PDB file of C-alpha atoms in Angstrom:
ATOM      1  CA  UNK A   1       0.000   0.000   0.000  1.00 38.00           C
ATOM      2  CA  UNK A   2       1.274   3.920  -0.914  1.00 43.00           C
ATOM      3  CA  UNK A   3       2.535   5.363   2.320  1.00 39.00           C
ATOM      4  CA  UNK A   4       0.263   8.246   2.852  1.00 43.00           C
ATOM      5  CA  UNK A   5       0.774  12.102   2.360  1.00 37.00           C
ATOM      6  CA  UNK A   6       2.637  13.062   5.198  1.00 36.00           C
ATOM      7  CA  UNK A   7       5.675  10.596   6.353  1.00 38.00           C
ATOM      8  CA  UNK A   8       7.580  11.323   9.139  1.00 36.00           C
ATOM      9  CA  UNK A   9      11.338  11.367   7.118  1.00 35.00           C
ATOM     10  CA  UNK A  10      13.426  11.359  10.525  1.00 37.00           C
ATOM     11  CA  UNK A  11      13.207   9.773  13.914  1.00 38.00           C
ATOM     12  CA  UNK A  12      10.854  11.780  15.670  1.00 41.00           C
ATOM     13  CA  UNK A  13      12.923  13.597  18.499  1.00 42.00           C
ATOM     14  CA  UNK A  14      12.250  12.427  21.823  1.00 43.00           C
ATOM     15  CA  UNK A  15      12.930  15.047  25.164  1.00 45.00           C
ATOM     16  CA  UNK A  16      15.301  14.160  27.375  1.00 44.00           C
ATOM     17  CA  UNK A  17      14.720  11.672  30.112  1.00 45.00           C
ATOM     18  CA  UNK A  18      14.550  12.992  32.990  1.00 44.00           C
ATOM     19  CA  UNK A  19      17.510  11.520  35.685  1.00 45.00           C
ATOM     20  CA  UNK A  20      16.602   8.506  38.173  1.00 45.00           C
ATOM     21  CA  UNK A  21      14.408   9.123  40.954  1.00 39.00           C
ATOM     22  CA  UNK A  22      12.898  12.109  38.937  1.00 41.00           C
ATOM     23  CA  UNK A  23       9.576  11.044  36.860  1.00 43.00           C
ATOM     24  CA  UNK A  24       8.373  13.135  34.126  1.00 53.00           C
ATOM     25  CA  UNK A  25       5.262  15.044  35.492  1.00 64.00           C
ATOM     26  CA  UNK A  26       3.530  15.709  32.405  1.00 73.00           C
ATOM     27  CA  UNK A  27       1.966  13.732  29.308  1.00 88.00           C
ATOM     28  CA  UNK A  28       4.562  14.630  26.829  1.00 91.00           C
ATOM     29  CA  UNK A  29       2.265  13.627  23.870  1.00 93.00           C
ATOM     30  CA  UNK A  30      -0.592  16.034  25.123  1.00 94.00           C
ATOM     31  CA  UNK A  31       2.313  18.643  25.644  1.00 94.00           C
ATOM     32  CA  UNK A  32       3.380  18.724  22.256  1.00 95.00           C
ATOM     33  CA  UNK A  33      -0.193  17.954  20.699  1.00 95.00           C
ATOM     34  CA  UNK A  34      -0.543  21.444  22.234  1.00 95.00           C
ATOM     35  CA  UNK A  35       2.854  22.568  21.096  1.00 95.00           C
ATOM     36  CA  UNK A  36       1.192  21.916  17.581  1.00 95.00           C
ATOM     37  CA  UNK A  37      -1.543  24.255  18.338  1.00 93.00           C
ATOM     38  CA  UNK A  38       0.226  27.284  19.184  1.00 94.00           C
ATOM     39  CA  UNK A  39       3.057  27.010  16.407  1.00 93.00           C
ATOM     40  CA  UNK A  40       0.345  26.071  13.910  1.00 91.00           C
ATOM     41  CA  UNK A  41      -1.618  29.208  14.600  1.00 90.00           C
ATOM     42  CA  UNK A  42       1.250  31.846  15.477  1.00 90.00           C
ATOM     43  CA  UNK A  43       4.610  30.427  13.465  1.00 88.00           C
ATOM     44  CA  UNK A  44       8.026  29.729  15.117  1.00 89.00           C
ATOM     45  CA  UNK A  45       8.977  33.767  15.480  1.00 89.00           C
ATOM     46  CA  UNK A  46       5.245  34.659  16.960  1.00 90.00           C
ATOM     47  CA  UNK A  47       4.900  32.143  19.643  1.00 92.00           C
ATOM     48  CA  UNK A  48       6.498  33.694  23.066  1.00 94.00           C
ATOM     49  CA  UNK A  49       7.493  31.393  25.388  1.00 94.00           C
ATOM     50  CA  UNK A  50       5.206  32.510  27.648  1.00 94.00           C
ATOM     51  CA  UNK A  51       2.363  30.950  25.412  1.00 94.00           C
ATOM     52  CA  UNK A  52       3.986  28.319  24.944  1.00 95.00           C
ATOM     53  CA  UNK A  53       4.098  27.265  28.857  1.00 94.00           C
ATOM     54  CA  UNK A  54       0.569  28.701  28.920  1.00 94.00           C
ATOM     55  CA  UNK A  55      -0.939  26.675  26.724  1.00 94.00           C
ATOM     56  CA  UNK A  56       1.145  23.418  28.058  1.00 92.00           C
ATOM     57  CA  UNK A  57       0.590  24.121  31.117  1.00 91.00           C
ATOM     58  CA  UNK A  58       4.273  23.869  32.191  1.00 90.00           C
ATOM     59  CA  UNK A  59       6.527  26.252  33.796  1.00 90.00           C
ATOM     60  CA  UNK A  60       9.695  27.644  31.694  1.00 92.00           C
ATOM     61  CA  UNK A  61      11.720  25.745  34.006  1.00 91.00           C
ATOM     62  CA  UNK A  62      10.183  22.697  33.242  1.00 90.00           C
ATOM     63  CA  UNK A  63       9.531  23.371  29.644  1.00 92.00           C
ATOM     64  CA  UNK A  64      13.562  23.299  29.151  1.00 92.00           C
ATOM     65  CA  UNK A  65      13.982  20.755  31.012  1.00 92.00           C
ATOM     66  CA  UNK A  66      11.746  18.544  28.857  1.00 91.00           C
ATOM     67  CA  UNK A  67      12.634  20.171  25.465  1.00 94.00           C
ATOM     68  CA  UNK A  68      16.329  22.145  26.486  1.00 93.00           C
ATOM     69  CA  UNK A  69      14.683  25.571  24.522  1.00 93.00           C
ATOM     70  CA  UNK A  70      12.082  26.950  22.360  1.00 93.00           C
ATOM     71  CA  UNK A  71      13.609  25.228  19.523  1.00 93.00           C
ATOM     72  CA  UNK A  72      13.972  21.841  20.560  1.00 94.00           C
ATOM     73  CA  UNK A  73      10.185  22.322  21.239  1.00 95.00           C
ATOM     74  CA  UNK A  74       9.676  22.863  17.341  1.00 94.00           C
ATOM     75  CA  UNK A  75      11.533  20.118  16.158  1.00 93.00           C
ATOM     76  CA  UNK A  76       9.454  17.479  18.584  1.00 95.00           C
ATOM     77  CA  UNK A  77       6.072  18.727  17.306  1.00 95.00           C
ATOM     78  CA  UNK A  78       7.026  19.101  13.827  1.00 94.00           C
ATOM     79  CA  UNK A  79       7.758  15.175  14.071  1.00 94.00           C
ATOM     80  CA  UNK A  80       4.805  14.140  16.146  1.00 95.00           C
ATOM     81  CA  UNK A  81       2.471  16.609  13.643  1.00 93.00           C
ATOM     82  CA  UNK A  82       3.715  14.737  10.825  1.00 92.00           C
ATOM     83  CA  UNK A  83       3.432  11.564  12.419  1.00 92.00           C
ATOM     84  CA  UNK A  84      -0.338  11.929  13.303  1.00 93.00           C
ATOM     85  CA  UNK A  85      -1.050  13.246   9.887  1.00 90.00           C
ATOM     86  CA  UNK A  86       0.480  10.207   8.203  1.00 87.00           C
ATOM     87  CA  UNK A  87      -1.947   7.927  10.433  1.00 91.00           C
ATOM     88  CA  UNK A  88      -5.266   9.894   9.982  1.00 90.00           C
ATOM     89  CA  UNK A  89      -4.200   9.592   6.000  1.00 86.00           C
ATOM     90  CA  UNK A  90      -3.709   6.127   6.577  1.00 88.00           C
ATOM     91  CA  UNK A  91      -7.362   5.296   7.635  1.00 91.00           C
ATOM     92  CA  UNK A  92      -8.517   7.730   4.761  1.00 90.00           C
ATOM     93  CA  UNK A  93      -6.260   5.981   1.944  1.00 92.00           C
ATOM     94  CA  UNK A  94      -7.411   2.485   3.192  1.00 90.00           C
ATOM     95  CA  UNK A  95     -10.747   2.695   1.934  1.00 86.00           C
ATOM     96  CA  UNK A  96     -10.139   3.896  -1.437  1.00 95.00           C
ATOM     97  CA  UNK A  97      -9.612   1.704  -4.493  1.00 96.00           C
ATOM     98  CA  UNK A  98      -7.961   3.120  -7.498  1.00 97.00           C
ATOM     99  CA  UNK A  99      -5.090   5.980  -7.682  1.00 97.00           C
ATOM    100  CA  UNK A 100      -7.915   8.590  -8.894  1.00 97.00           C
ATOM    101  CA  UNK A 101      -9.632   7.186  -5.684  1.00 97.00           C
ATOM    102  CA  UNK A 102      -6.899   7.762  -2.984  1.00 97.00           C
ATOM    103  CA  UNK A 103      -6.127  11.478  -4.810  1.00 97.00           C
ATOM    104  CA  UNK A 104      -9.707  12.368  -4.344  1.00 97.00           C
ATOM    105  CA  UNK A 105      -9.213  10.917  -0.622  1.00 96.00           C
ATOM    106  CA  UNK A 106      -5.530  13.124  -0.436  1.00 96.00           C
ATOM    107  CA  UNK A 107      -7.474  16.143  -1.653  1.00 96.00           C
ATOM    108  CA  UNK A 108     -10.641  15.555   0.515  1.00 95.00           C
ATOM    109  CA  UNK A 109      -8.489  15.431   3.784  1.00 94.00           C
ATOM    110  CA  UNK A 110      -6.391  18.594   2.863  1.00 94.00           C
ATOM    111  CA  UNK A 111     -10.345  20.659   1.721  1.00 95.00           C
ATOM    112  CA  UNK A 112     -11.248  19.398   5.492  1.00 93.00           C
ATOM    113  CA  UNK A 113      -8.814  20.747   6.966  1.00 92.00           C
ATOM    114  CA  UNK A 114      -8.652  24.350   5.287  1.00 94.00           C
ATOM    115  CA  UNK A 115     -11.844  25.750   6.691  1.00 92.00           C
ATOM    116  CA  UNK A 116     -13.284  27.172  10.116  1.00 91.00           C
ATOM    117  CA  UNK A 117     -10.766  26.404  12.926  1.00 90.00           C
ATOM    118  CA  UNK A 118      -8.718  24.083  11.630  1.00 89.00           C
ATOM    119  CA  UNK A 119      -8.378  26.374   8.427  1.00 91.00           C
ATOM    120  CA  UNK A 120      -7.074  29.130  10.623  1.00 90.00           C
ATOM    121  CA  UNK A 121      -4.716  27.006  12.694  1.00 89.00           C
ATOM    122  CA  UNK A 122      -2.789  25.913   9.741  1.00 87.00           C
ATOM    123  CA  UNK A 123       0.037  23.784   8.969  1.00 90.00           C
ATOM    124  CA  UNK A 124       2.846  23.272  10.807  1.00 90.00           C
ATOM    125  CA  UNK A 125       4.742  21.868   7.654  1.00 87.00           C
ATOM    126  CA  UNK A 126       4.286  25.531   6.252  1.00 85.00           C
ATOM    127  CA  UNK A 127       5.068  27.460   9.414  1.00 83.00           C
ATOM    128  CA  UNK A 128       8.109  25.657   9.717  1.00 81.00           C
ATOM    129  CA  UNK A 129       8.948  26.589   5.691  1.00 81.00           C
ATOM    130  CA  UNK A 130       7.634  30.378   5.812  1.00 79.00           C
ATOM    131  CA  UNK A 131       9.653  30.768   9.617  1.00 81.00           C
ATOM    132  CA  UNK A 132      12.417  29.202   9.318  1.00 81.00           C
ATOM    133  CA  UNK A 133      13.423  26.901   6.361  1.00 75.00           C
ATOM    134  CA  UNK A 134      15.419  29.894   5.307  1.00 80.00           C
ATOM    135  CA  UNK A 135      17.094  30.423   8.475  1.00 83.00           C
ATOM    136  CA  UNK A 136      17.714  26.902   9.792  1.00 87.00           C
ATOM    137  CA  UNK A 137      19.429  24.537   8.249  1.00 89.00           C
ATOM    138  CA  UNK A 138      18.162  21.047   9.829  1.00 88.00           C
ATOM    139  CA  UNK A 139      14.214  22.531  10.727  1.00 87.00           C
ATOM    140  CA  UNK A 140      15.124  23.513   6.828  1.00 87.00           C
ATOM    141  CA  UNK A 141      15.859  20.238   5.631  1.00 89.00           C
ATOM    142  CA  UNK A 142      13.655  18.577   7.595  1.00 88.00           C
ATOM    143  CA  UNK A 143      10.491  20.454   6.104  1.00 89.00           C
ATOM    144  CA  UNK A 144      12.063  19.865   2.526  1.00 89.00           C
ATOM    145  CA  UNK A 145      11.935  16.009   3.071  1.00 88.00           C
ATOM    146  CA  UNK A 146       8.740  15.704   4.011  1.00 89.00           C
ATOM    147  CA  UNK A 147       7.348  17.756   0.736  1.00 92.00           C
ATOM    148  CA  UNK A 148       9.992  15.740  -1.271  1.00 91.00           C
ATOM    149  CA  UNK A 149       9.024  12.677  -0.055  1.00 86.00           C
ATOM    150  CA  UNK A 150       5.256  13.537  -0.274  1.00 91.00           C
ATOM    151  CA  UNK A 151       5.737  14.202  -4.139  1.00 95.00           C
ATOM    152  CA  UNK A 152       7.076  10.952  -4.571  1.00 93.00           C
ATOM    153  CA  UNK A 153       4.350   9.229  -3.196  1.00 92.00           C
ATOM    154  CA  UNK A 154       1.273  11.465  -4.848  1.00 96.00           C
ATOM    155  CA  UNK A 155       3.758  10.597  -8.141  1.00 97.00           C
ATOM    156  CA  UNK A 156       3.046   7.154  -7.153  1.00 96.00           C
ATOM    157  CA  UNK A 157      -0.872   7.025  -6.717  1.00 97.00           C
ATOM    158  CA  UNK A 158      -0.911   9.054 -10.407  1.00 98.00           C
ATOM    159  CA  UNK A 159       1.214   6.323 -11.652  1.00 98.00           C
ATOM    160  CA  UNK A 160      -1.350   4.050  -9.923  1.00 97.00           C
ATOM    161  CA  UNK A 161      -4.137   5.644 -11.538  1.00 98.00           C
ATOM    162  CA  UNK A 162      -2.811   5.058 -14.663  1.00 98.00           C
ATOM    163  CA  UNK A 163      -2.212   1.611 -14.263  1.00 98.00           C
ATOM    164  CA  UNK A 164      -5.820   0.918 -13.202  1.00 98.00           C
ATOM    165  CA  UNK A 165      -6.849   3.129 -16.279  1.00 97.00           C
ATOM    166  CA  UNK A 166      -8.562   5.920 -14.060  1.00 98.00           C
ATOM    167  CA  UNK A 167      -6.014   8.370 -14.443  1.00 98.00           C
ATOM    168  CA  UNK A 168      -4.875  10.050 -17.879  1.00 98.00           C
ATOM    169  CA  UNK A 169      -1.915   7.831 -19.543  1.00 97.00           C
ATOM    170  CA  UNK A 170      -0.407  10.872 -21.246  1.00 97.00           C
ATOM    171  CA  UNK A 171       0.479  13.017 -17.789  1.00 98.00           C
ATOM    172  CA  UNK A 172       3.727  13.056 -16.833  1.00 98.00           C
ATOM    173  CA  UNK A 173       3.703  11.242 -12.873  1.00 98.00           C
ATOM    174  CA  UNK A 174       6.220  13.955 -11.405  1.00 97.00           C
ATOM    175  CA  UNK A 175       4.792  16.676 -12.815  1.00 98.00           C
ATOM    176  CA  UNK A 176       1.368  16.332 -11.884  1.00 98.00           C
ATOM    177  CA  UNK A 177       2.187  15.369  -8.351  1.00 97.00           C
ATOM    178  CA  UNK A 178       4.418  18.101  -7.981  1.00 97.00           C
ATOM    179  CA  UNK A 179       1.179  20.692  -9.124  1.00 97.00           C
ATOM    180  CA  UNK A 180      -0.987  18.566  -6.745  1.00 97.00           C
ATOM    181  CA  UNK A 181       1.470  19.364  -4.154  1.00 96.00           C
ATOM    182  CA  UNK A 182       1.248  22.958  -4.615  1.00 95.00           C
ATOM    183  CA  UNK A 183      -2.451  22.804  -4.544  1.00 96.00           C
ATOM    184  CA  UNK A 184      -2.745  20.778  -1.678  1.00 95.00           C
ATOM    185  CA  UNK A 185      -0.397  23.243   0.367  1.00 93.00           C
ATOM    186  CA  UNK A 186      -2.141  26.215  -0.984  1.00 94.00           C
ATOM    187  CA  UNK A 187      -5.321  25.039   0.667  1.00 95.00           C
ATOM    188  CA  UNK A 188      -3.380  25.054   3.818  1.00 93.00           C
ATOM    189  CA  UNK A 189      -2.346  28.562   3.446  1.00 93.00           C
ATOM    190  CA  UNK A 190      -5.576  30.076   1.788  1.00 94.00           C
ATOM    191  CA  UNK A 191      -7.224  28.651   4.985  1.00 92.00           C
ATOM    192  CA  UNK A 192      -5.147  30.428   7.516  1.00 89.00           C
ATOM    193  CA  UNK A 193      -7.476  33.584   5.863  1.00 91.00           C
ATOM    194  CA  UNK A 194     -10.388  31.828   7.202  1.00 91.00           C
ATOM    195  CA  UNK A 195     -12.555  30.314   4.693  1.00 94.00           C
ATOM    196  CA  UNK A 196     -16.039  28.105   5.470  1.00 93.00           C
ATOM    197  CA  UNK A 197     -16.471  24.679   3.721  1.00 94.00           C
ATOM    198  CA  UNK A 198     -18.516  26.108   1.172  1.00 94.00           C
ATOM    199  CA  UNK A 199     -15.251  27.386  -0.468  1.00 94.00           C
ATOM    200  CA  UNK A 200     -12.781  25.025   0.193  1.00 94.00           C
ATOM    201  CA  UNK A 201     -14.674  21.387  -0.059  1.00 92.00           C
ATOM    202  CA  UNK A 202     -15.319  22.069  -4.284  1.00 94.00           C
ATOM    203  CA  UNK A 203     -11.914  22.573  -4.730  1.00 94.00           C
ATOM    204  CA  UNK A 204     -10.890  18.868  -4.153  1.00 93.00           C
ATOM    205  CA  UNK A 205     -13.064  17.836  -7.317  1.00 93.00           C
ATOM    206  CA  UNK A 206     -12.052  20.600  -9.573  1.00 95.00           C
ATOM    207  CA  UNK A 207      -8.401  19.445  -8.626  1.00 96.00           C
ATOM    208  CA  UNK A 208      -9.239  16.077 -10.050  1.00 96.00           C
ATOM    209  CA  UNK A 209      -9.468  17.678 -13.529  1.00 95.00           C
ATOM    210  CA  UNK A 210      -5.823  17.355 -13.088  1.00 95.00           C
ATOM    211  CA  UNK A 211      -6.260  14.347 -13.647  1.00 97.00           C
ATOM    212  CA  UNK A 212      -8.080  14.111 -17.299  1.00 95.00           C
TER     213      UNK A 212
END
């Protein structure tokens, strides 16, 4: 089966451990499913530490501690985001039966998630590219992986289509992954404007046109 949209391309980076006799004193996933939230919605420059520990609920002492600085922070939710993407894609993918199918399903899930306030949160994949992919060499190659890697495999389910004969034979695979790619991150960003589902849900099956 095609691995999904979003694939985690690293190890996702794990705090440190806190020493013996010391037990962590938080849920690190809930931390960092949080983490998502704020970075999401405000970008790496925008979110102040202080709403950072806010919304985690931690105390800058123990925020360091857990992550060693804002930064390290980043880099933990950037994997965990992309790792609960790839998983909710997962479920969507497995019901779908040709390569048109599981594009449809690709461009569904990214329409559902540009509107209302999920729309407005964003993606982390492109606050991580606008914030810092310019400025930081590892979040930089890091957020160039994933969308490398995610061309690949939307090259993959066109190549599918066309195997199963529900996809044009004449498109070029890279290509027309690579524009699907754009449009599928351009959803992400036209939703940070906040836009309602009548806007954003049509524009999965105009998409498919791609396709033809």
């Amino acid at each position: 089966m095609i691995v999904p949209y979003y694939a985690a391309m690293t190890a996702p980076s794990s705090p440190r451990r806190p020493g013996p006799g010391r037990p962590r004193e938080f849920d690190t996933d809930l931390a960092l499913d949080r983490a998502i939230a704020v970075f999401s919605e405000r970008g790496y420059q925008g979110a102040a530490i202080s709403d950072l520990t806010r919304a985690l609920g931690l105390t800058a002492g123990s925020l360091y501690k857990a992550f060693t600085d804002k930064r390290g922070l980043f880099l933990a939710a950037f994997d965990r985001y992309v790792a609960l993407r790839t998983d909710r894609l997962r479920a969507v993918l497995e019901g779908a039966p040709t390569g048109r199918a599981k594009i449809k399903a690709v461009l569904d899930f990214y329409a559902g998630s540009s509107y209302g306030a999920d729309g407005r949160r964003g993606c982390l994949v492109v606050a991580g590219a606008v914030d810092l992919a310019t400025a930081d060499p590892e979040i930089a190659a890091r957020v160039t992986g994933v969308l490398h890697l995610n061309e690949g495999r939307l090259a993959d389910l066109v190549a599918e289509g066309q195997a199963d004969g529900t996809i044009a034979p004449h498109l070029d695979p890279m290509v027309t992954a690579r524009l699907l790619l754009c449009v599928l991150q351009g959803m992400r960003v036209v939703g940070k404007t906040g836009r309602d589902r009548a806007e954003m849900a049509p524009l999965a099956d105009n998409a498919l046109r791609l396709l033809d």
